[in-house]
């Protein structure tokens, strides 16, 4: 399902706009990087909360998909994001990992950090649902 | 503070990229509209969960700011979004409203719906914090 | 399913301890009342956040169950609670209602208020899952 | 502040009812244990979601308080709990730890597991607020 996740990521027009790159994927784990540009800012010129949330949601979603059976697709049921500190930096990493992969639901946790993965900007808890594809 | 909120919204590079428009603002209430374009899609061509979340977060944030005292700014502490159904539509409305405006924290609720405000795509609970500006 | 929900509520040992009473149930809507006693307090003598959460979770859960098909049971997938103000009162009402009832998942919203349903102490967003029983 | 947290815990009537014991506390970290009894069950006889949430909320709250300056008290602003699997066991451990301790807000993460801390029953993200006491 890792190839499926990679291909699905490429189909997301929104990830292209953000300039987000999936730099790492293994079963139940995804890492995405994103560089700051003017288009991604809030009123103070930092990364927008919506950008942080969008990329860590996608990291969690594809982490979940990578652990699902063949012919599945993934949808976000819900998530919750805590904004620990303002993302005053020029590049961020979002990590999504699976806490439990069930038949229907997958629970994930995510984080957005600086490039050294030391300073936490945001944390996420997310619930994903597995959609069976008719193939 | 309504003018402050309007001006701050204009400074958000990310809202420009989304093509989001603040169509209504009064004390404690904000409405934002957003049209679908290829840049805002997930893998199935619908509005990306990140887009829905971003605009309803902004609606909640400026609803909060509009009810704060002069010389305040607003930051999102945290939010939670439930994705009720896929946003298979070509234009959405996000509404943010204040549930309680405190000295430090403001609690908001938000929704993303179709243009008739009948079909709910997403609901949000958000906590905003008031920053005192030195002026 | 309203009788099913009522009977299930009676089986919850924890609701007995809290002294919680289901005072109203219709399809997709449940109301529960709870009186303050020393056993339900936090360190300042007010209703404990855990008590507020427990009864509004149960209100949401049975609201969800009341709208499910026969031979279903309900489990809480996740919830989020905002504590709007300290519950400095001697009796509270928790309301749970269904926002969308799907085949697998049901989205609910809940509130805890004073007895006049004017002062909001807490708000909840919850996701419930339908379990099919073999009968 | 560790003694303050211990004393405050003892004042919580609700923790007595649950039979919850604070078995470990250091700066920014709290562990609480709780044994199953009939009074803590949901309709299937397992630990009630409200019990899990209550003890992990308290673990997070006192983890936050333990890292606050003298003459502070703590209140829960909001939390989100994911119920990973049914807590079919006779004793649980709840852990709360501080992710970031700010002047006003403290972000915490919590977990409820079995006694070996291997099987996760629930995860929490919580926001706590620091109250200054006049002393």
Short mmCIF file of C-alpha atoms in Angstrom, two decimals:
data_model
loop_
_atom_site.label_atom_id
_atom_site.label_comp_id
_atom_site.label_asym_id
_atom_site.label_seq_id
_atom_site.Cartn_x
_atom_site.Cartn_y
_atom_site.Cartn_z
CA UNK A 1 0.00 0.00 0.00
CA UNK A 2 3.04 2.28 0.14
CA UNK A 3 2.95 2.84 -3.63
CA UNK A 4 -0.81 3.49 -3.40
CA UNK A 5 -0.18 6.13 -0.76
CA UNK A 6 2.58 7.77 -2.82
CA UNK A 7 0.38 7.92 -5.91
CA UNK A 8 -2.60 9.26 -3.99
CA UNK A 9 -0.43 11.99 -2.46
CA UNK A 10 0.56 13.12 -5.97
CA UNK A 11 -3.13 13.53 -6.89
CA UNK A 12 -3.71 16.09 -4.14
CA UNK A 13 -3.78 19.46 -5.86
CA UNK A 14 -3.66 21.08 -2.45
CA UNK A 15 -0.33 19.50 -1.52
CA UNK A 16 1.18 20.92 -4.74
CA UNK A 17 0.01 24.42 -3.79
CA UNK A 18 1.61 24.05 -0.38
CA UNK A 19 4.81 22.74 -1.94
CA UNK A 20 4.63 19.78 0.46
CA UNK A 21 6.92 16.80 -0.23
CA UNK A 22 6.50 13.28 1.15
CA UNK A 23 10.11 12.58 2.07
CA UNK A 24 9.61 9.29 3.86
CA UNK A 25 7.01 6.55 4.03
CA UNK A 26 7.02 3.15 5.62
CA UNK A 27 4.16 1.02 6.96
CA UNK A 28 2.31 3.16 9.48
CA UNK A 29 4.69 6.14 9.27
CA UNK A 30 4.91 9.16 6.95
CA UNK A 31 7.11 12.26 6.95
CA UNK A 32 6.31 15.39 4.94
CA UNK A 33 8.39 18.54 4.53
CA UNK A 34 7.21 22.01 3.61
CA UNK A 35 9.08 25.28 3.01
CA UNK A 36 7.76 28.66 3.99
CA UNK A 37 6.66 30.97 1.22
CA UNK A 38 4.50 34.07 1.25
CA UNK A 39 1.47 32.04 0.15
CA UNK A 40 1.54 29.97 3.36
CA UNK A 41 1.51 32.76 5.93
CA UNK A 42 -0.90 34.08 8.53
CA UNK A 43 -1.10 37.76 9.48
CA UNK A 44 2.35 37.82 11.15
CA UNK A 45 4.20 36.15 8.30
CA UNK A 46 4.59 32.76 10.04
CA UNK A 47 3.27 29.41 8.81
CA UNK A 48 -0.53 29.45 8.91
CA UNK A 49 -2.20 27.10 11.41
CA UNK A 50 -4.15 25.76 8.45
CA UNK A 51 -0.94 24.80 6.66
CA UNK A 52 0.47 23.00 9.68
CA UNK A 53 -2.81 21.15 10.11
CA UNK A 54 -3.14 20.27 6.43
CA UNK A 55 0.26 18.65 6.13
CA UNK A 56 0.12 16.74 9.40
CA UNK A 57 -3.40 15.54 8.50
CA UNK A 58 -2.04 14.24 5.21
CA UNK A 59 0.92 12.62 6.99
CA UNK A 60 -1.50 10.84 9.35
CA UNK A 61 -3.84 9.89 6.50
CA UNK A 62 -1.15 8.24 4.40
CA UNK A 63 0.42 6.61 7.43
CA UNK A 64 -3.00 5.04 7.98
CA UNK A 65 -3.42 4.08 4.30
CA UNK A 66 0.03 2.48 4.19
CA UNK A 67 -1.11 0.02 6.88
CA UNK A 68 -4.50 -0.82 5.30
CA UNK A 69 -5.29 -3.90 3.19
CA UNK A 70 -5.12 -3.72 -0.62
CA UNK A 71 -7.92 -1.93 -2.47
CA UNK A 72 -8.53 0.49 0.38
CA UNK A 73 -8.74 4.24 0.40
CA UNK A 74 -8.62 6.55 3.39
CA UNK A 75 -10.73 9.47 4.60
CA UNK A 76 -10.22 11.69 7.64
CA UNK A 77 -13.05 11.25 10.16
CA UNK A 78 -11.81 13.93 12.54
CA UNK A 79 -8.69 15.43 14.01
CA UNK A 80 -7.60 17.73 16.79
CA UNK A 81 -4.58 20.00 16.62
CA UNK A 82 -2.81 21.78 19.48
CA UNK A 83 -0.66 24.72 18.46
CA UNK A 84 2.21 24.54 20.91
CA UNK A 85 4.12 27.59 19.69
CA UNK A 86 4.14 29.88 16.62
CA UNK A 87 5.93 28.23 13.69
CA UNK A 88 8.56 30.95 13.24
CA UNK A 89 10.82 29.04 10.92
CA UNK A 90 11.44 28.62 7.20
CA UNK A 91 10.89 24.88 6.86
CA UNK A 92 8.83 22.36 8.78
CA UNK A 93 8.51 18.60 9.09
CA UNK A 94 5.20 16.85 9.71
CA UNK A 95 5.18 13.28 10.98
CA UNK A 96 2.18 10.98 11.06
CA UNK A 97 2.18 7.57 12.66
CA UNK A 98 -0.37 4.87 13.33
CA UNK A 99 -1.25 4.13 16.95
CA UNK A 100 -3.78 1.42 16.10
CA UNK A 101 -4.90 0.13 12.75
CA UNK A 102 -8.34 -1.46 13.00
CA UNK A 103 -10.56 -3.00 10.34
CA UNK A 104 -12.65 0.14 10.01
CA UNK A 105 -10.88 2.89 11.95
CA UNK A 106 -7.24 3.81 12.31
CA UNK A 107 -5.97 6.04 15.12
CA UNK A 108 -2.96 8.22 14.37
CA UNK A 109 -0.77 10.75 16.09
CA UNK A 110 1.12 13.51 14.35
CA UNK A 111 3.57 16.29 15.07
CA UNK A 112 4.90 19.32 13.25
CA UNK A 113 8.43 20.30 14.21
CA UNK A 114 11.45 22.22 12.99
CA UNK A 115 13.88 20.42 10.69
CA UNK A 116 15.88 19.04 13.63
CA UNK A 117 12.66 17.52 15.01
CA UNK A 118 13.37 19.21 18.34
CA UNK A 119 10.96 22.13 18.53
CA UNK A 120 7.31 21.06 18.44
CA UNK A 121 4.97 23.52 16.72
CA UNK A 122 1.82 21.41 16.68
CA UNK A 123 0.52 18.01 17.75
CA UNK A 124 -2.39 16.10 16.24
CA UNK A 125 -4.67 13.22 17.18
CA UNK A 126 -6.58 11.89 14.18
CA UNK A 127 -9.11 9.20 13.33
CA UNK A 128 -9.07 7.79 9.80
CA UNK A 129 -11.61 5.48 8.14
CA UNK A 130 -10.85 2.70 5.67
CA UNK A 131 -12.94 2.73 2.49
CA UNK A 132 -13.16 -0.55 0.57
CA UNK A 133 -12.74 -0.03 -3.16
CA UNK A 134 -14.60 -2.26 -5.62
CA UNK A 135 -11.93 -3.62 -7.89
CA UNK B 1 -12.23 45.56 16.31
CA UNK B 2 -14.19 44.64 13.18
CA UNK B 3 -11.90 46.79 11.01
CA UNK B 4 -8.86 45.26 12.74
CA UNK B 5 -10.15 41.79 11.88
CA UNK B 6 -10.80 42.77 8.25
CA UNK B 7 -7.32 44.21 7.85
CA UNK B 8 -5.67 41.24 9.51
CA UNK B 9 -7.54 38.86 7.20
CA UNK B 10 -6.11 40.72 4.19
CA UNK B 11 -2.58 40.13 5.47
CA UNK B 12 -2.99 36.36 5.40
CA UNK B 13 -1.12 35.17 2.31
CA UNK B 14 -2.69 31.77 2.80
CA UNK B 15 -6.26 33.06 2.49
CA UNK B 16 -5.32 34.65 -0.86
CA UNK B 17 -4.04 31.30 -2.14
CA UNK B 18 -7.29 29.65 -1.10
CA UNK B 19 -9.31 32.44 -2.73
CA UNK B 20 -11.24 32.79 0.55
CA UNK B 21 -13.43 35.86 0.98
CA UNK B 22 -14.73 37.24 4.28
CA UNK B 23 -18.28 38.01 3.23
CA UNK B 24 -19.71 38.94 6.60
CA UNK B 25 -18.40 40.05 9.98
CA UNK B 26 -20.14 41.31 13.07
CA UNK B 27 -19.14 41.14 16.74
CA UNK B 28 -18.51 37.50 17.51
CA UNK B 29 -19.53 36.18 14.10
CA UNK B 30 -17.69 35.74 10.78
CA UNK B 31 -18.66 34.16 7.46
CA UNK B 32 -16.14 33.17 4.80
CA UNK B 33 -16.78 31.80 1.32
CA UNK B 34 -14.46 29.74 -0.85
CA UNK B 35 -14.81 28.38 -4.39
CA UNK B 36 -13.44 25.03 -5.49
CA UNK B 37 -10.44 25.06 -7.80
CA UNK B 38 -7.96 22.36 -8.71
CA UNK B 39 -5.46 23.74 -6.20
CA UNK B 40 -7.80 22.99 -3.28
CA UNK B 41 -8.50 19.31 -3.91
CA UNK B 42 -7.67 16.04 -2.24
CA UNK B 43 -7.11 12.80 -4.15
CA UNK B 44 -10.76 12.49 -5.27
CA UNK B 45 -11.09 16.04 -6.54
CA UNK B 46 -13.21 17.30 -3.60
CA UNK B 47 -12.31 20.11 -1.19
CA UNK B 48 -9.33 19.06 0.91
CA UNK B 49 -9.97 18.56 4.65
CA UNK B 50 -7.12 21.01 5.20
CA UNK B 51 -8.92 23.69 3.20
CA UNK B 52 -12.16 23.23 5.13
CA UNK B 53 -10.26 23.39 8.39
CA UNK B 54 -8.20 26.42 7.38
CA UNK B 55 -11.14 28.59 6.47
CA UNK B 56 -13.30 27.63 9.44
CA UNK B 57 -10.30 28.19 11.76
CA UNK B 58 -9.92 31.67 10.28
CA UNK B 59 -13.65 32.33 10.63
CA UNK B 60 -13.45 31.34 14.31
CA UNK B 61 -10.27 33.34 14.87
CA UNK B 62 -11.68 36.58 13.48
CA UNK B 63 -15.01 36.05 15.20
CA UNK B 64 -12.96 35.89 18.42
CA UNK B 65 -10.86 38.94 17.52
CA UNK B 66 -13.95 40.99 16.65
CA UNK B 67 -15.13 40.57 20.25
CA UNK B 68 -11.78 41.37 21.92
CA UNK B 69 -10.75 44.74 23.41
CA UNK B 70 -8.74 47.26 21.36
CA UNK B 71 -5.05 46.55 20.76
CA UNK B 72 -5.52 42.80 20.85
CA UNK B 73 -4.44 40.15 18.43
CA UNK B 74 -5.59 36.55 18.23
CA UNK B 75 -3.84 33.19 17.98
CA UNK B 76 -5.35 29.73 17.69
CA UNK B 77 -4.60 27.60 20.76
CA UNK B 78 -6.21 24.44 19.42
CA UNK B 79 -9.13 23.19 17.40
CA UNK B 80 -10.94 19.98 16.59
CA UNK B 81 -12.69 19.29 13.31
CA UNK B 82 -15.23 16.59 12.53
CA UNK B 83 -15.63 15.77 8.85
CA UNK B 84 -19.32 14.96 8.59
CA UNK B 85 -19.40 14.18 4.88
CA UNK B 86 -17.18 14.70 1.82
CA UNK B 87 -17.42 18.28 0.53
CA UNK B 88 -18.58 17.37 -2.98
CA UNK B 89 -19.58 20.83 -4.05
CA UNK B 90 -18.15 23.80 -5.92
CA UNK B 91 -18.46 26.47 -3.22
CA UNK B 92 -18.50 26.39 0.55
CA UNK B 93 -19.36 28.69 3.43
CA UNK B 94 -17.50 28.64 6.74
CA UNK B 95 -19.08 30.23 9.78
CA UNK B 96 -17.29 31.01 13.03
CA UNK B 97 -19.03 32.25 16.15
CA UNK B 98 -18.04 33.02 19.70
CA UNK B 99 -19.51 30.84 22.46
CA UNK B 100 -17.72 32.66 25.26
CA UNK B 101 -15.30 35.55 25.12
CA UNK B 102 -13.09 35.61 28.21
CA UNK B 103 -10.23 37.93 29.18
CA UNK B 104 -7.61 35.47 28.03
CA UNK B 105 -9.39 32.69 26.14
CA UNK B 106 -12.27 32.72 23.69
CA UNK B 107 -14.25 29.60 22.85
CA UNK B 108 -15.70 29.35 19.34
CA UNK B 109 -17.77 26.99 17.27
CA UNK B 110 -17.63 26.74 13.51
CA UNK B 111 -19.28 24.97 10.62
CA UNK B 112 -18.58 24.45 6.94
CA UNK B 113 -21.67 24.02 4.80
CA UNK B 114 -22.94 24.28 1.25
CA UNK B 115 -24.07 27.71 0.02
CA UNK B 116 -27.62 27.15 1.28
CA UNK B 117 -26.19 26.44 4.76
CA UNK B 118 -28.17 23.19 4.83
CA UNK B 119 -25.61 20.44 4.27
CA UNK B 120 -22.91 20.32 6.95
CA UNK B 121 -19.48 19.20 5.74
CA UNK B 122 -17.48 19.89 8.87
CA UNK B 123 -17.88 21.18 12.43
CA UNK B 124 -15.21 22.80 14.58
CA UNK B 125 -14.63 23.56 18.25
CA UNK B 126 -11.80 26.03 18.74
CA UNK B 127 -9.98 27.84 21.53
CA UNK B 128 -8.42 31.23 20.76
CA UNK B 129 -6.08 33.31 22.92
CA UNK B 130 -6.01 37.10 23.18
CA UNK B 131 -2.59 38.73 22.76
CA UNK B 132 -2.20 42.23 24.18
CA UNK B 133 -0.37 44.52 21.78
CA UNK B 134 1.90 47.28 23.12
CA UNK B 135 0.66 50.43 21.47
CA UNK C 1 -34.19 1.73 19.80
CA UNK C 2 -35.33 4.16 22.47
CA UNK C 3 -36.15 1.28 24.85
CA UNK C 4 -32.77 -0.30 24.05
CA UNK C 5 -31.04 2.94 24.98
CA UNK C 6 -33.01 3.26 28.22
CA UNK C 7 -32.17 -0.31 29.24
CA UNK C 8 -28.52 0.07 28.36
CA UNK C 9 -28.31 3.26 30.42
CA UNK C 10 -29.62 1.35 33.44
CA UNK C 11 -26.78 -1.18 33.08
CA UNK C 12 -24.10 1.49 33.48
CA UNK C 13 -22.80 1.14 37.03
CA UNK C 14 -20.97 4.40 36.58
CA UNK C 15 -24.14 6.40 35.92
CA UNK C 16 -25.59 5.07 39.19
CA UNK C 17 -22.54 6.28 41.10
CA UNK C 18 -22.91 9.71 39.54
CA UNK C 19 -26.62 9.75 40.32
CA UNK C 20 -27.28 10.65 36.69
CA UNK C 21 -30.87 10.40 35.42
CA UNK C 22 -31.94 10.17 31.79
CA UNK C 23 -34.87 12.57 31.91
CA UNK C 24 -35.64 12.72 28.20
CA UNK C 25 -34.97 10.63 25.11
CA UNK C 26 -36.25 10.87 21.58
CA UNK C 27 -34.69 9.77 18.30
CA UNK C 28 -31.31 11.46 18.08
CA UNK C 29 -31.68 13.44 21.30
CA UNK C 30 -31.01 12.67 24.98
CA UNK C 31 -31.13 14.77 28.14
CA UNK C 32 -29.48 13.73 31.40
CA UNK C 33 -29.60 15.47 34.78
CA UNK C 34 -27.14 15.19 37.62
CA UNK C 35 -27.10 16.70 41.11
CA UNK C 36 -23.95 17.84 42.88
CA UNK C 37 -22.77 15.77 45.81
CA UNK C 38 -19.41 15.63 47.54
CA UNK C 39 -18.42 12.54 45.56
CA UNK C 40 -18.54 14.47 42.27
CA UNK C 41 -16.25 17.37 43.13
CA UNK C 42 -12.82 18.56 42.08
CA UNK C 43 -10.43 20.35 44.43
CA UNK C 44 -12.60 23.52 44.69
CA UNK C 45 -15.83 21.70 45.43
CA UNK C 46 -17.38 22.23 41.98
CA UNK C 47 -18.49 19.53 39.54
CA UNK C 48 -15.42 17.63 38.31
CA UNK C 49 -14.54 18.01 34.61
CA UNK C 50 -14.65 14.23 34.44
CA UNK C 51 -18.25 14.19 35.66
CA UNK C 52 -19.35 16.77 33.11
CA UNK C 53 -17.60 14.82 30.38
CA UNK C 54 -18.98 11.46 31.49
CA UNK C 55 -22.62 12.50 31.45
CA UNK C 56 -22.46 14.43 28.18
CA UNK C 57 -20.60 11.50 26.58
CA UNK C 58 -23.41 9.20 27.70
CA UNK C 59 -26.03 11.67 26.43
CA UNK C 60 -24.30 11.71 23.02
CA UNK C 61 -23.86 7.94 22.99
CA UNK C 62 -27.51 7.17 23.66
CA UNK C 63 -28.65 9.90 21.28
CA UNK C 64 -26.60 8.04 18.66
CA UNK C 65 -27.95 4.61 19.68
CA UNK C 66 -31.55 5.85 19.57
CA UNK C 67 -31.09 6.63 15.87
CA UNK C 68 -29.37 3.33 14.93
CA UNK C 69 -31.03 0.29 13.35
CA UNK C 70 -32.30 -2.59 15.53
CA UNK C 71 -29.73 -4.98 17.01
CA UNK C 72 -27.06 -2.29 17.24
CA UNK C 73 -24.93 -1.22 20.13
CA UNK C 74 -22.85 1.93 20.45
CA UNK C 75 -19.26 2.68 21.47
CA UNK C 76 -17.53 6.04 21.81
CA UNK C 77 -14.73 6.43 19.24
CA UNK C 78 -13.53 9.79 20.51
CA UNK C 79 -14.73 13.07 21.94
CA UNK C 80 -13.50 16.56 22.67
CA UNK C 81 -14.74 18.70 25.51
CA UNK C 82 -14.30 22.44 26.00
CA UNK C 83 -14.77 23.67 29.55
CA UNK C 84 -16.35 27.07 29.05
CA UNK C 85 -16.65 28.03 32.71
CA UNK C 86 -16.44 26.34 36.13
CA UNK C 87 -19.65 24.43 36.91
CA UNK C 88 -20.44 26.30 40.15
CA UNK C 89 -23.96 25.05 40.56
CA UNK C 90 -25.85 22.31 42.36
CA UNK C 91 -27.49 20.58 39.39
CA UNK C 92 -26.58 20.24 35.74
CA UNK C 93 -28.20 19.16 32.49
CA UNK C 94 -26.31 17.38 29.73
CA UNK C 95 -27.78 17.28 26.24
CA UNK C 96 -26.57 15.05 23.41
CA UNK C 97 -27.87 15.27 19.88
CA UNK C 98 -27.07 13.62 16.58
CA UNK C 99 -25.61 15.80 13.83
CA UNK C 100 -25.33 12.98 11.32
CA UNK C 101 -26.19 9.32 11.69
CA UNK C 102 -24.22 7.22 9.20
CA UNK C 103 -24.12 3.47 8.65
CA UNK C 104 -20.94 3.08 10.65
CA UNK C 105 -20.26 6.39 12.38
CA UNK C 106 -22.54 8.89 14.08
CA UNK C 107 -21.47 12.47 14.78
CA UNK C 108 -22.93 14.13 17.86
CA UNK C 109 -22.79 17.43 19.66
CA UNK C 110 -23.37 17.89 23.35
CA UNK C 111 -23.63 20.60 25.99
CA UNK C 112 -23.66 20.79 29.75
CA UNK C 113 -25.63 23.70 31.16
CA UNK C 114 -27.39 24.91 34.28
CA UNK C 115 -31.00 23.81 34.83
CA UNK C 116 -32.36 26.77 32.85
CA UNK C 117 -30.17 25.69 29.89
CA UNK C 118 -28.79 29.23 29.74
CA UNK C 119 -25.29 29.03 31.17
CA UNK C 120 -23.00 26.71 29.20
CA UNK C 121 -20.40 24.88 31.30
CA UNK C 122 -19.03 22.55 28.64
CA UNK C 123 -19.45 21.67 24.97
CA UNK C 124 -18.66 18.33 23.31
CA UNK C 125 -18.07 17.01 19.81
CA UNK C 126 -18.21 13.22 19.71
CA UNK C 127 -17.90 10.37 17.23
CA UNK C 128 -19.80 7.16 17.96
CA UNK C 129 -19.55 3.79 16.18
CA UNK C 130 -22.38 1.37 15.52
CA UNK C 131 -21.75 -2.26 16.52
CA UNK C 132 -23.92 -4.90 14.87
CA UNK C 133 -25.17 -7.48 17.34
CA UNK C 134 -25.66 -11.10 16.26
CA UNK C 135 -29.22 -11.89 17.22
CA UNK D 1 4.66 22.29 43.51
CA UNK D 2 4.70 18.51 43.79
CA UNK D 3 3.33 18.68 47.35
CA UNK D 4 0.68 21.16 46.19
CA UNK D 5 -0.40 18.74 43.48
CA UNK D 6 -0.52 15.81 45.94
CA UNK D 7 -2.65 17.79 48.40
CA UNK D 8 -5.00 19.04 45.70
CA UNK D 9 -5.49 15.49 44.42
CA UNK D 10 -6.59 14.42 47.91
CA UNK D 11 -9.28 17.13 47.91
CA UNK D 12 -10.98 15.70 44.82
CA UNK D 13 -14.04 13.86 46.08
CA UNK D 14 -14.45 12.36 42.63
CA UNK D 15 -11.04 10.64 42.69
CA UNK D 16 -12.02 8.97 45.99
CA UNK D 17 -15.19 7.60 44.41
CA UNK D 18 -13.18 6.21 41.52
CA UNK D 19 -10.65 4.72 43.91
CA UNK D 20 -7.89 6.40 41.90
CA UNK D 21 -4.40 6.54 43.41
CA UNK D 22 -1.59 8.88 42.39
CA UNK D 23 1.28 6.42 42.41
CA UNK D 24 3.96 8.65 40.92
CA UNK D 25 4.59 12.35 40.46
CA UNK D 26 7.62 14.29 39.29
CA UNK D 27 7.88 17.67 37.58
CA UNK D 28 5.74 17.49 34.48
CA UNK D 29 4.76 13.84 34.90
CA UNK D 30 2.02 12.04 36.85
CA UNK D 31 0.89 8.42 37.01
CA UNK D 32 -2.47 7.31 38.42
CA UNK D 33 -3.79 3.79 38.94
CA UNK D 34 -7.38 2.66 39.17
CA UNK D 35 -8.96 -0.73 39.84
CA UNK D 36 -12.14 -1.93 38.19
CA UNK D 37 -15.22 -2.19 40.38
CA UNK D 38 -18.88 -2.44 39.49
CA UNK D 39 -19.35 1.29 40.07
CA UNK D 40 -16.98 2.17 37.21
CA UNK D 41 -18.56 0.15 34.41
CA UNK D 42 -20.40 0.91 31.20
CA UNK D 43 -23.15 -1.32 29.82
CA UNK D 44 -20.79 -4.23 28.99
CA UNK D 45 -19.07 -4.30 32.37
CA UNK D 46 -15.80 -2.70 31.16
CA UNK D 47 -14.25 0.55 32.42
CA UNK D 48 -16.50 3.45 31.45
CA UNK D 49 -15.07 5.92 28.90
CA UNK D 50 -15.86 8.62 31.44
CA UNK D 51 -13.65 6.92 34.04
CA UNK D 52 -10.73 6.60 31.63
CA UNK D 53 -11.12 10.24 30.68
CA UNK D 54 -11.47 11.45 34.26
CA UNK D 55 -8.29 9.85 35.52
CA UNK D 56 -6.14 10.78 32.53
CA UNK D 57 -7.47 14.36 32.73
CA UNK D 58 -6.41 14.47 36.37
CA UNK D 59 -3.01 12.98 35.52
CA UNK D 60 -2.52 15.71 32.87
CA UNK D 61 -3.79 18.45 35.19
CA UNK D 62 -1.44 17.61 38.04
CA UNK D 63 1.48 17.05 35.65
CA UNK D 64 0.80 20.63 34.51
CA UNK D 65 0.46 21.95 38.07
CA UNK D 66 3.70 20.28 39.16
CA UNK D 67 5.56 22.38 36.58
CA UNK D 68 3.87 25.72 37.41
CA UNK D 69 5.29 28.49 39.63
CA UNK D 70 4.38 28.66 43.34
CA UNK D 71 0.93 29.93 44.27
CA UNK D 72 -0.67 28.59 41.12
CA UNK D 73 -3.68 26.42 40.61
CA UNK D 74 -4.74 24.55 37.49
CA UNK D 75 -7.96 24.24 35.51
CA UNK D 76 -8.69 22.13 32.43
CA UNK D 77 -9.43 24.31 29.39
CA UNK D 78 -10.24 21.44 27.06
CA UNK D 79 -9.24 17.91 26.18
CA UNK D 80 -9.74 15.33 23.49
CA UNK D 81 -9.77 11.60 24.09
CA UNK D 82 -9.46 8.81 21.55
CA UNK D 83 -10.71 5.42 22.70
CA UNK D 84 -8.32 3.03 21.01
CA UNK D 85 -9.87 -0.20 22.31
CA UNK D 86 -12.32 -1.29 25.01
CA UNK D 87 -10.65 -1.33 28.44
CA UNK D 88 -11.33 -5.01 29.18
CA UNK D 89 -9.05 -5.33 32.15
CA UNK D 90 -9.22 -5.12 35.93
CA UNK D 91 -6.72 -2.32 36.56
CA UNK D 92 -5.52 0.62 34.51
CA UNK D 93 -2.71 3.16 34.56
CA UNK D 94 -3.16 6.74 33.38
CA UNK D 95 -0.11 8.82 32.55
CA UNK D 96 -0.08 12.58 32.04
CA UNK D 97 2.95 14.51 30.87
CA UNK D 98 3.70 18.09 29.96
CA UNK D 99 4.59 18.83 26.33
CA UNK D 100 5.02 22.56 26.88
CA UNK D 101 4.59 24.60 30.01
CA UNK D 102 3.85 28.24 29.16
CA UNK D 103 3.13 31.22 31.40
CA UNK D 104 -0.62 30.92 30.89
CA UNK D 105 -1.25 27.63 29.11
CA UNK D 106 0.25 24.19 29.49
CA UNK D 107 -0.08 21.51 26.81
CA UNK D 108 -0.18 17.90 27.98
CA UNK D 109 -0.45 14.45 26.52
CA UNK D 110 -1.90 11.47 28.32
CA UNK D 111 -2.45 7.75 27.91
CA UNK D 112 -4.44 5.05 29.62
CA UNK D 113 -2.91 1.59 29.39
CA UNK D 114 -2.91 -1.81 31.06
CA UNK D 115 -0.61 -2.32 34.06
CA UNK D 116 2.32 -3.35 31.82
CA UNK D 117 1.90 -0.06 29.92
CA UNK D 118 1.78 -2.04 26.68
CA UNK D 119 -1.86 -2.00 25.60
CA UNK D 120 -3.20 1.51 24.96
CA UNK D 121 -6.88 1.99 25.81
CA UNK D 122 -7.10 5.75 25.34
CA UNK D 123 -4.98 8.75 24.39
CA UNK D 124 -5.54 12.37 25.41
CA UNK D 125 -4.42 15.81 24.29
CA UNK D 126 -5.20 18.45 26.90
CA UNK D 127 -4.80 22.17 27.46
CA UNK D 128 -4.49 23.42 31.04
CA UNK D 129 -4.57 27.00 32.33
CA UNK D 130 -2.54 28.42 35.19
CA UNK D 131 -4.50 30.39 37.81
CA UNK D 132 -2.53 32.79 40.00
CA UNK D 133 -3.52 32.56 43.66
CA UNK D 134 -3.44 35.65 45.88
CA UNK D 135 -1.36 34.65 48.85
#
